[in-house]
Amino acid sequence: KIKIVSGRVNMYNIVLCDDDIKWLDLYKDYIEKFAFEKKISINLDYYESGEKLLFSLSDFGKEIHICIIDIYMDGITGIETAKKMREMGYDSTVIIFSTVSKDHVFEAFDLRSFNYLIKNELPYERFVEVLEEATRFSDSCLGNYFSFKLYSETCMVPLNDISHKKIHGMYLKDK
C-alpha cells in the first residue's frame, strides 16, 4: 500500500544514558508505563556511560528519536556526550538532560536540548509530560513522507528527497 502521510513515528527509539542503575531502572519503568498508556511502540536501549553510548552509535549508526542523558557520569559527561552526538549528525534527536544540579542548564540549551530535568524533583507526571512533548516534537521533525511496504518492512522516504517519480499501474517508475 502506497500513501503519503504526515509524520508519526511507528516505533520510537529511546535511549537512556546514566551511570546510576537506580535512575536507569526508574526511567525504564516510567517509559514502559508511558508507552503502554499511550499505546505507542518503543525500542528502549540504555547505557551506563557516555563512552558506551557513543561507541554503539559509531558502530551501528542507529536512528534515535529521544535520548535522556545524565550530566554527571564517570568518564565523559552527558554534556560532552550530547556534543559528540550532535557532531556525529544526530541533529534531530530530542535530547533531554536529567541531573541532580541546575549548574549546566545553559550549556545544555547551547546543544539544542529539549528539556532539563532535575532528578530529585521529578514525579512521574512531570516525566510523562516532557516525554509526551518530546514524542510530539519528534513527530513534527518528520514532516511529510512517502510510506510504502517492501516485503514485510515499512519504508519511509521524506517527500523532499523524491524527484521525478511516476505511478504506472501497480508500479513506481522514473519519468
Short mmCIF file of N, CA and C in Angstrom, two decimals:
data_model
loop_
_atom_site.label_atom_id
_atom_site.label_comp_id
_atom_site.label_asym_id
_atom_site.label_seq_id
_atom_site.Cartn_x
_atom_site.Cartn_y
_atom_site.Cartn_z
N LYS A 1 0.85 -1.18 0.00
CA LYS A 1 0.00 0.00 0.00
C LYS A 1 0.89 1.23 0.00
N ILE A 2 0.60 2.15 -0.88
CA ILE A 2 1.39 3.37 -1.00
C ILE A 2 0.56 4.53 -0.49
N LYS A 3 1.18 5.37 0.36
CA LYS A 3 0.45 6.52 0.86
C LYS A 3 1.42 7.62 1.25
N ILE A 4 0.90 8.84 1.24
CA ILE A 4 1.66 9.98 1.71
C ILE A 4 1.02 10.39 3.03
N VAL A 5 1.87 10.49 4.05
CA VAL A 5 1.34 10.78 5.38
C VAL A 5 2.16 11.88 6.04
N SER A 6 1.54 12.51 7.02
CA SER A 6 2.28 13.44 7.85
C SER A 6 2.92 12.64 8.97
N GLY A 7 4.05 13.13 9.44
CA GLY A 7 4.90 12.37 10.34
C GLY A 7 4.25 11.87 11.62
N ARG A 8 4.40 10.61 11.87
CA ARG A 8 4.14 9.97 13.15
C ARG A 8 5.05 8.76 13.19
N VAL A 9 5.92 8.73 14.13
CA VAL A 9 6.88 7.64 14.24
C VAL A 9 6.13 6.35 14.58
N ASN A 10 6.45 5.25 13.84
CA ASN A 10 5.83 3.95 14.13
C ASN A 10 6.36 3.36 15.42
N MET A 11 7.65 3.46 15.63
CA MET A 11 8.27 2.97 16.85
C MET A 11 9.34 3.98 17.26
N TYR A 12 9.23 4.44 18.49
CA TYR A 12 10.19 5.41 18.99
C TYR A 12 11.42 4.68 19.51
N ASN A 13 12.58 5.09 19.02
CA ASN A 13 13.84 4.58 19.54
C ASN A 13 14.28 5.54 20.63
N ILE A 14 14.26 5.04 21.86
CA ILE A 14 14.58 5.86 23.02
C ILE A 14 15.83 5.30 23.69
N VAL A 15 16.75 6.19 24.04
CA VAL A 15 17.99 5.80 24.69
C VAL A 15 18.10 6.50 26.03
N LEU A 16 18.49 5.72 27.04
CA LEU A 16 18.79 6.25 28.36
C LEU A 16 20.29 6.13 28.57
N CYS A 17 20.91 7.16 29.14
CA CYS A 17 22.34 7.11 29.42
C CYS A 17 22.56 7.69 30.81
N ASP A 18 22.88 6.82 31.77
CA ASP A 18 23.08 7.23 33.16
C ASP A 18 23.96 6.19 33.83
N ASP A 19 24.91 6.62 34.63
CA ASP A 19 25.79 5.66 35.31
C ASP A 19 25.20 5.14 36.62
N ASP A 20 24.02 5.59 36.97
CA ASP A 20 23.35 5.13 38.19
C ASP A 20 22.20 4.20 37.80
N ILE A 21 22.36 2.92 38.09
CA ILE A 21 21.38 1.90 37.70
C ILE A 21 20.00 2.19 38.30
N LYS A 22 19.97 2.84 39.45
CA LYS A 22 18.68 3.19 40.08
C LYS A 22 17.86 4.09 39.17
N TRP A 23 18.51 5.08 38.57
CA TRP A 23 17.80 6.00 37.67
C TRP A 23 17.47 5.33 36.35
N LEU A 24 18.37 4.49 35.84
CA LEU A 24 18.06 3.74 34.61
C LEU A 24 16.81 2.89 34.80
N ASP A 25 16.74 2.20 35.93
CA ASP A 25 15.57 1.34 36.19
C ASP A 25 14.29 2.16 36.35
N LEU A 26 14.38 3.27 37.07
CA LEU A 26 13.20 4.12 37.27
C LEU A 26 12.71 4.68 35.94
N TYR A 27 13.61 5.24 35.13
CA TYR A 27 13.22 5.80 33.84
C TYR A 27 12.70 4.72 32.89
N LYS A 28 13.30 3.56 32.93
CA LYS A 28 12.83 2.43 32.11
C LYS A 28 11.37 2.12 32.48
N ASP A 29 11.08 2.03 33.77
CA ASP A 29 9.71 1.77 34.22
C ASP A 29 8.77 2.89 33.79
N TYR A 30 9.19 4.14 33.95
CA TYR A 30 8.38 5.29 33.53
C TYR A 30 8.06 5.22 32.04
N ILE A 31 9.08 4.95 31.24
CA ILE A 31 8.90 4.94 29.78
C ILE A 31 8.01 3.78 29.34
N GLU A 32 8.19 2.61 29.93
CA GLU A 32 7.35 1.47 29.57
C GLU A 32 5.90 1.71 29.98
N LYS A 33 5.68 2.31 31.13
CA LYS A 33 4.32 2.65 31.57
C LYS A 33 3.70 3.68 30.63
N PHE A 34 4.48 4.71 30.26
CA PHE A 34 4.02 5.74 29.33
C PHE A 34 3.63 5.11 28.00
N ALA A 35 4.48 4.24 27.46
CA ALA A 35 4.21 3.59 26.17
C ALA A 35 2.94 2.76 26.23
N PHE A 36 2.74 2.05 27.32
CA PHE A 36 1.54 1.24 27.49
C PHE A 36 0.30 2.14 27.56
N GLU A 37 0.37 3.20 28.35
CA GLU A 37 -0.78 4.11 28.49
C GLU A 37 -1.13 4.80 27.19
N LYS A 38 -0.12 5.19 26.41
CA LYS A 38 -0.34 5.94 25.17
C LYS A 38 -0.47 5.03 23.95
N LYS A 39 -0.30 3.73 24.17
CA LYS A 39 -0.40 2.73 23.08
C LYS A 39 0.57 3.05 21.94
N ILE A 40 1.81 3.32 22.33
CA ILE A 40 2.85 3.55 21.32
C ILE A 40 3.91 2.46 21.46
N SER A 41 4.59 2.20 20.37
CA SER A 41 5.67 1.20 20.37
C SER A 41 7.00 1.90 20.63
N ILE A 42 7.81 1.24 21.46
CA ILE A 42 9.12 1.80 21.76
C ILE A 42 10.19 0.72 21.62
N ASN A 43 11.37 1.16 21.31
CA ASN A 43 12.57 0.34 21.39
C ASN A 43 13.47 1.08 22.37
N LEU A 44 13.74 0.47 23.52
CA LEU A 44 14.46 1.16 24.59
C LEU A 44 15.83 0.53 24.79
N ASP A 45 16.86 1.36 24.67
CA ASP A 45 18.23 0.93 24.95
C ASP A 45 18.77 1.78 26.08
N TYR A 46 19.67 1.21 26.88
CA TYR A 46 20.27 2.03 27.92
C TYR A 46 21.74 1.71 28.08
N TYR A 47 22.47 2.75 28.47
CA TYR A 47 23.92 2.70 28.59
C TYR A 47 24.32 3.31 29.92
N GLU A 48 25.39 2.77 30.49
CA GLU A 48 25.86 3.25 31.78
C GLU A 48 27.00 4.26 31.66
N SER A 49 27.32 4.66 30.43
CA SER A 49 28.33 5.70 30.25
C SER A 49 28.15 6.34 28.88
N GLY A 50 28.65 7.57 28.78
CA GLY A 50 28.62 8.26 27.50
C GLY A 50 29.49 7.55 26.48
N GLU A 51 30.61 7.00 26.92
CA GLU A 51 31.51 6.29 26.01
C GLU A 51 30.81 5.09 25.36
N LYS A 52 30.07 4.32 26.17
CA LYS A 52 29.36 3.15 25.63
C LYS A 52 28.29 3.57 24.64
N LEU A 53 27.58 4.64 24.94
CA LEU A 53 26.56 5.14 24.02
C LEU A 53 27.20 5.58 22.70
N LEU A 54 28.25 6.36 22.77
CA LEU A 54 28.90 6.85 21.56
C LEU A 54 29.52 5.71 20.75
N PHE A 55 30.08 4.73 21.43
CA PHE A 55 30.64 3.57 20.73
C PHE A 55 29.54 2.83 19.97
N SER A 56 28.40 2.65 20.61
CA SER A 56 27.27 1.98 19.96
C SER A 56 26.80 2.77 18.75
N LEU A 57 26.71 4.08 18.87
CA LEU A 57 26.25 4.92 17.76
C LEU A 57 27.25 4.89 16.61
N SER A 58 28.54 4.91 16.91
CA SER A 58 29.54 4.91 15.84
C SER A 58 29.61 3.56 15.15
N ASP A 59 29.33 2.48 15.90
CA ASP A 59 29.37 1.14 15.31
C ASP A 59 28.10 0.80 14.53
N PHE A 60 26.95 1.18 15.07
CA PHE A 60 25.69 0.73 14.48
C PHE A 60 24.91 1.85 13.80
N GLY A 61 25.22 3.09 14.11
CA GLY A 61 24.61 4.23 13.44
C GLY A 61 23.09 4.22 13.42
N LYS A 62 22.48 3.79 14.51
CA LYS A 62 21.02 3.69 14.51
C LYS A 62 20.34 5.03 14.74
N GLU A 63 19.11 5.09 14.30
CA GLU A 63 18.30 6.29 14.48
C GLU A 63 17.81 6.36 15.93
N ILE A 64 17.95 7.53 16.52
CA ILE A 64 17.45 7.74 17.88
C ILE A 64 16.48 8.90 17.84
N HIS A 65 15.29 8.68 18.35
CA HIS A 65 14.29 9.75 18.41
C HIS A 65 14.45 10.59 19.68
N ILE A 66 14.64 9.90 20.81
CA ILE A 66 14.72 10.59 22.10
C ILE A 66 15.88 10.00 22.90
N CYS A 67 16.69 10.87 23.47
CA CYS A 67 17.83 10.44 24.29
C CYS A 67 17.79 11.20 25.62
N ILE A 68 17.72 10.45 26.71
CA ILE A 68 17.71 11.04 28.05
C ILE A 68 19.08 10.77 28.66
N ILE A 69 19.82 11.83 28.96
CA ILE A 69 21.22 11.71 29.38
C ILE A 69 21.44 12.39 30.73
N ASP A 70 22.11 11.66 31.63
CA ASP A 70 22.59 12.23 32.88
C ASP A 70 23.79 13.12 32.56
N ILE A 71 23.97 14.18 33.29
CA ILE A 71 25.12 15.06 33.04
C ILE A 71 26.35 14.58 33.79
N TYR A 72 26.19 14.23 35.07
CA TYR A 72 27.34 13.83 35.87
C TYR A 72 27.52 12.31 35.81
N MET A 73 28.46 11.89 34.97
CA MET A 73 28.77 10.46 34.85
C MET A 73 30.27 10.28 34.94
N ASP A 74 30.70 9.08 35.34
CA ASP A 74 32.12 8.75 35.29
C ASP A 74 32.55 8.78 33.83
N GLY A 75 33.78 9.15 33.56
CA GLY A 75 34.23 9.27 32.17
C GLY A 75 33.75 10.59 31.61
N ILE A 76 33.31 10.57 30.35
CA ILE A 76 32.85 11.83 29.77
C ILE A 76 31.46 12.19 30.31
N THR A 77 31.22 13.48 30.40
CA THR A 77 29.95 13.95 30.95
C THR A 77 28.83 13.82 29.92
N GLY A 78 27.61 14.00 30.39
CA GLY A 78 26.47 14.00 29.49
C GLY A 78 26.52 15.15 28.50
N ILE A 79 27.05 16.29 28.94
CA ILE A 79 27.20 17.44 28.04
C ILE A 79 28.15 17.07 26.90
N GLU A 80 29.29 16.47 27.23
CA GLU A 80 30.25 16.06 26.20
C GLU A 80 29.66 14.99 25.29
N THR A 81 28.90 14.07 25.86
CA THR A 81 28.26 13.02 25.07
C THR A 81 27.29 13.62 24.06
N ALA A 82 26.45 14.55 24.52
CA ALA A 82 25.48 15.19 23.63
C ALA A 82 26.18 16.00 22.54
N LYS A 83 27.26 16.68 22.90
CA LYS A 83 28.01 17.45 21.92
C LYS A 83 28.55 16.53 20.83
N LYS A 84 29.10 15.39 21.22
CA LYS A 84 29.63 14.44 20.23
C LYS A 84 28.51 13.84 19.39
N MET A 85 27.35 13.62 19.99
CA MET A 85 26.21 13.13 19.22
C MET A 85 25.83 14.13 18.13
N ARG A 86 25.77 15.39 18.50
CA ARG A 86 25.44 16.43 17.51
C ARG A 86 26.50 16.46 16.40
N GLU A 87 27.77 16.34 16.78
CA GLU A 87 28.84 16.32 15.79
C GLU A 87 28.74 15.10 14.87
N MET A 88 28.20 14.00 15.37
CA MET A 88 28.03 12.78 14.58
C MET A 88 26.82 12.86 13.66
N GLY A 89 26.04 13.93 13.76
CA GLY A 89 24.90 14.10 12.87
C GLY A 89 23.55 13.80 13.50
N TYR A 90 23.51 13.61 14.80
CA TYR A 90 22.23 13.35 15.47
C TYR A 90 21.54 14.68 15.79
N ASP A 91 21.27 15.45 14.73
CA ASP A 91 20.69 16.78 14.90
C ASP A 91 19.21 16.76 15.24
N SER A 92 18.49 15.75 14.76
CA SER A 92 17.05 15.71 15.02
C SER A 92 16.70 14.88 16.26
N THR A 93 17.70 14.30 16.91
CA THR A 93 17.44 13.56 18.14
C THR A 93 17.03 14.53 19.24
N VAL A 94 15.93 14.22 19.90
CA VAL A 94 15.46 15.01 21.02
C VAL A 94 16.31 14.63 22.23
N ILE A 95 17.10 15.57 22.73
CA ILE A 95 17.96 15.31 23.88
C ILE A 95 17.35 15.95 25.11
N ILE A 96 17.19 15.13 26.14
CA ILE A 96 16.67 15.59 27.43
C ILE A 96 17.74 15.30 28.46
N PHE A 97 18.19 16.32 29.17
CA PHE A 97 19.17 16.11 30.22
C PHE A 97 18.45 15.85 31.53
N SER A 98 19.02 14.93 32.29
CA SER A 98 18.49 14.57 33.60
C SER A 98 19.66 14.62 34.57
N THR A 99 19.53 15.40 35.61
CA THR A 99 20.67 15.59 36.50
C THR A 99 20.22 16.01 37.89
N VAL A 100 21.16 16.09 38.81
CA VAL A 100 20.85 16.50 40.18
C VAL A 100 21.10 17.98 40.40
N SER A 101 21.61 18.68 39.39
CA SER A 101 22.04 20.06 39.57
C SER A 101 21.52 20.96 38.44
N LYS A 102 21.35 22.21 38.76
CA LYS A 102 20.95 23.19 37.75
C LYS A 102 22.17 23.90 37.14
N ASP A 103 23.36 23.46 37.49
CA ASP A 103 24.59 24.16 37.11
C ASP A 103 24.88 24.20 35.61
N HIS A 104 24.35 23.27 34.84
CA HIS A 104 24.72 23.17 33.43
C HIS A 104 23.57 23.48 32.48
N VAL A 105 22.56 24.14 32.97
CA VAL A 105 21.37 24.38 32.16
C VAL A 105 21.69 25.18 30.89
N PHE A 106 22.56 26.16 30.98
CA PHE A 106 22.86 26.97 29.81
C PHE A 106 23.69 26.20 28.79
N GLU A 107 24.63 25.39 29.26
CA GLU A 107 25.39 24.53 28.36
C GLU A 107 24.46 23.54 27.64
N ALA A 108 23.50 23.04 28.38
CA ALA A 108 22.55 22.07 27.81
C ALA A 108 21.76 22.70 26.67
N PHE A 109 21.29 23.90 26.86
CA PHE A 109 20.49 24.53 25.82
C PHE A 109 21.35 25.01 24.65
N ASP A 110 22.64 25.24 24.87
CA ASP A 110 23.55 25.53 23.75
C ASP A 110 23.63 24.34 22.80
N LEU A 111 23.35 23.14 23.31
CA LEU A 111 23.37 21.92 22.50
C LEU A 111 21.99 21.58 21.94
N ARG A 112 21.09 22.55 21.98
CA ARG A 112 19.72 22.38 21.48
C ARG A 112 19.00 21.23 22.20
N SER A 113 19.18 21.18 23.52
CA SER A 113 18.46 20.15 24.27
C SER A 113 16.98 20.54 24.34
N PHE A 114 16.16 19.54 24.52
CA PHE A 114 14.72 19.75 24.54
C PHE A 114 14.23 20.13 25.93
N ASN A 115 14.85 19.54 26.95
CA ASN A 115 14.43 19.83 28.31
C ASN A 115 15.57 19.50 29.26
N TYR A 116 15.41 19.93 30.50
CA TYR A 116 16.43 19.78 31.53
C TYR A 116 15.68 19.39 32.79
N LEU A 117 15.80 18.14 33.18
CA LEU A 117 15.06 17.63 34.33
C LEU A 117 15.95 17.48 35.55
N ILE A 118 15.43 17.88 36.70
CA ILE A 118 16.14 17.72 37.97
C ILE A 118 15.62 16.44 38.62
N LYS A 119 16.52 15.47 38.79
CA LYS A 119 16.14 14.12 39.22
C LYS A 119 15.32 14.10 40.51
N ASN A 120 15.79 14.79 41.52
CA ASN A 120 15.11 14.71 42.82
C ASN A 120 13.79 15.48 42.87
N GLU A 121 13.47 16.18 41.79
CA GLU A 121 12.22 16.95 41.71
C GLU A 121 11.39 16.46 40.53
N LEU A 122 11.36 15.13 40.32
CA LEU A 122 10.78 14.61 39.09
C LEU A 122 9.73 13.52 39.36
N PRO A 123 8.49 13.94 39.61
CA PRO A 123 7.44 12.92 39.74
C PRO A 123 7.09 12.34 38.37
N TYR A 124 6.44 11.20 38.38
CA TYR A 124 6.07 10.51 37.14
C TYR A 124 5.29 11.44 36.21
N GLU A 125 4.37 12.22 36.75
CA GLU A 125 3.51 13.09 35.93
C GLU A 125 4.34 14.09 35.12
N ARG A 126 5.36 14.66 35.74
CA ARG A 126 6.23 15.62 35.04
C ARG A 126 7.05 14.90 33.97
N PHE A 127 7.57 13.73 34.30
CA PHE A 127 8.34 12.95 33.33
C PHE A 127 7.48 12.64 32.11
N VAL A 128 6.25 12.22 32.33
CA VAL A 128 5.33 11.89 31.23
C VAL A 128 5.02 13.13 30.40
N GLU A 129 4.81 14.25 31.04
CA GLU A 129 4.53 15.50 30.32
C GLU A 129 5.67 15.82 29.37
N VAL A 130 6.90 15.72 29.84
CA VAL A 130 8.07 16.02 29.00
C VAL A 130 8.20 14.97 27.89
N LEU A 131 8.01 13.70 28.22
CA LEU A 131 8.13 12.64 27.22
C LEU A 131 7.05 12.77 26.14
N GLU A 132 5.86 13.14 26.53
CA GLU A 132 4.78 13.35 25.55
C GLU A 132 5.11 14.52 24.61
N GLU A 133 5.61 15.60 25.17
CA GLU A 133 6.04 16.73 24.34
C GLU A 133 7.18 16.32 23.41
N ALA A 134 8.09 15.50 23.92
CA ALA A 134 9.24 15.05 23.12
C ALA A 134 8.78 14.17 21.95
N THR A 135 7.80 13.29 22.18
CA THR A 135 7.31 12.45 21.08
C THR A 135 6.61 13.30 20.03
N ARG A 136 5.83 14.30 20.47
CA ARG A 136 5.17 15.19 19.51
C ARG A 136 6.21 15.96 18.71
N PHE A 137 7.24 16.44 19.37
CA PHE A 137 8.29 17.19 18.68
C PHE A 137 9.02 16.28 17.69
N SER A 138 9.31 15.07 18.10
CA SER A 138 9.98 14.11 17.22
C SER A 138 9.12 13.84 15.98
N ASP A 139 7.82 13.70 16.18
CA ASP A 139 6.90 13.51 15.05
C ASP A 139 6.95 14.71 14.11
N SER A 140 6.98 15.91 14.67
CA SER A 140 6.95 17.11 13.83
C SER A 140 8.23 17.25 13.01
N CYS A 141 9.32 16.65 13.46
CA CYS A 141 10.57 16.70 12.70
C CYS A 141 10.51 15.85 11.45
N LEU A 142 9.59 14.90 11.42
CA LEU A 142 9.48 14.02 10.26
C LEU A 142 8.96 14.75 9.03
N GLY A 143 8.02 15.67 9.24
CA GLY A 143 7.39 16.33 8.10
C GLY A 143 6.53 15.34 7.33
N ASN A 144 6.36 15.57 6.05
CA ASN A 144 5.60 14.65 5.20
C ASN A 144 6.55 13.67 4.54
N TYR A 145 6.10 12.44 4.44
CA TYR A 145 6.94 11.43 3.82
C TYR A 145 6.10 10.45 3.02
N PHE A 146 6.76 9.75 2.14
CA PHE A 146 6.17 8.73 1.29
C PHE A 146 6.37 7.40 2.02
N SER A 147 5.29 6.71 2.33
CA SER A 147 5.35 5.46 3.08
C SER A 147 4.92 4.31 2.18
N PHE A 148 5.69 3.22 2.19
CA PHE A 148 5.33 2.05 1.38
C PHE A 148 5.86 0.79 2.03
N LYS A 149 5.25 -0.33 1.69
CA LYS A 149 5.68 -1.63 2.18
C LYS A 149 6.59 -2.27 1.15
N LEU A 150 7.69 -2.80 1.60
CA LEU A 150 8.61 -3.56 0.76
C LEU A 150 8.84 -4.87 1.50
N TYR A 151 8.22 -5.92 0.98
CA TYR A 151 8.19 -7.20 1.68
C TYR A 151 7.49 -6.98 3.02
N SER A 152 8.13 -7.27 4.13
CA SER A 152 7.46 -7.09 5.41
C SER A 152 7.88 -5.79 6.09
N GLU A 153 8.72 -5.02 5.44
CA GLU A 153 9.27 -3.80 6.02
C GLU A 153 8.51 -2.56 5.54
N THR A 154 8.18 -1.65 6.47
CA THR A 154 7.59 -0.37 6.09
C THR A 154 8.72 0.62 5.88
N CYS A 155 8.76 1.24 4.72
CA CYS A 155 9.81 2.20 4.38
C CYS A 155 9.20 3.60 4.35
N MET A 156 9.98 4.59 4.80
CA MET A 156 9.52 5.97 4.78
C MET A 156 10.61 6.82 4.13
N VAL A 157 10.22 7.60 3.13
CA VAL A 157 11.15 8.47 2.44
C VAL A 157 10.59 9.89 2.51
N PRO A 158 11.38 10.85 3.02
CA PRO A 158 10.89 12.24 3.05
C PRO A 158 10.52 12.71 1.64
N LEU A 159 9.38 13.40 1.53
CA LEU A 159 8.94 13.89 0.23
C LEU A 159 9.99 14.80 -0.42
N ASN A 160 10.72 15.54 0.38
CA ASN A 160 11.75 16.43 -0.18
C ASN A 160 12.87 15.68 -0.87
N ASP A 161 13.01 14.38 -0.56
CA ASP A 161 14.08 13.58 -1.17
C ASP A 161 13.64 12.90 -2.46
N ILE A 162 12.40 13.08 -2.86
CA ILE A 162 11.88 12.39 -4.04
C ILE A 162 11.77 13.38 -5.19
N SER A 163 12.23 12.94 -6.36
CA SER A 163 12.04 13.75 -7.56
C SER A 163 11.75 12.83 -8.74
N HIS A 164 10.87 13.26 -9.63
CA HIS A 164 10.59 12.59 -10.91
C HIS A 164 10.19 11.14 -10.77
N LYS A 165 9.16 10.88 -10.02
CA LYS A 165 8.61 9.52 -9.94
C LYS A 165 7.20 9.53 -10.50
N LYS A 166 6.80 8.40 -11.07
CA LYS A 166 5.50 8.29 -11.70
C LYS A 166 4.91 6.93 -11.34
N ILE A 167 3.64 6.92 -10.94
CA ILE A 167 2.96 5.66 -10.65
C ILE A 167 2.31 5.18 -11.93
N HIS A 168 2.62 3.95 -12.31
CA HIS A 168 2.07 3.35 -13.52
C HIS A 168 1.49 1.99 -13.12
N GLY A 169 0.16 1.90 -13.10
CA GLY A 169 -0.47 0.65 -12.65
C GLY A 169 -0.12 0.41 -11.21
N MET A 170 0.52 -0.69 -10.92
CA MET A 170 0.90 -1.03 -9.56
C MET A 170 2.39 -0.77 -9.31
N TYR A 171 3.06 -0.12 -10.27
CA TYR A 171 4.50 0.05 -10.15
C TYR A 171 4.88 1.52 -10.11
N LEU A 172 5.96 1.81 -9.46
CA LEU A 172 6.51 3.14 -9.39
C LEU A 172 7.67 3.22 -10.36
N LYS A 173 7.61 4.13 -11.33
CA LYS A 173 8.66 4.22 -12.35
C LYS A 173 9.21 5.62 -12.44
N ASP A 174 10.44 5.72 -12.93
CA ASP A 174 11.02 7.02 -13.24
C ASP A 174 10.31 7.62 -14.44
N LYS A 175 10.20 8.94 -14.48
CA LYS A 175 9.60 9.61 -15.64
C LYS A 175 10.52 9.50 -16.83
#
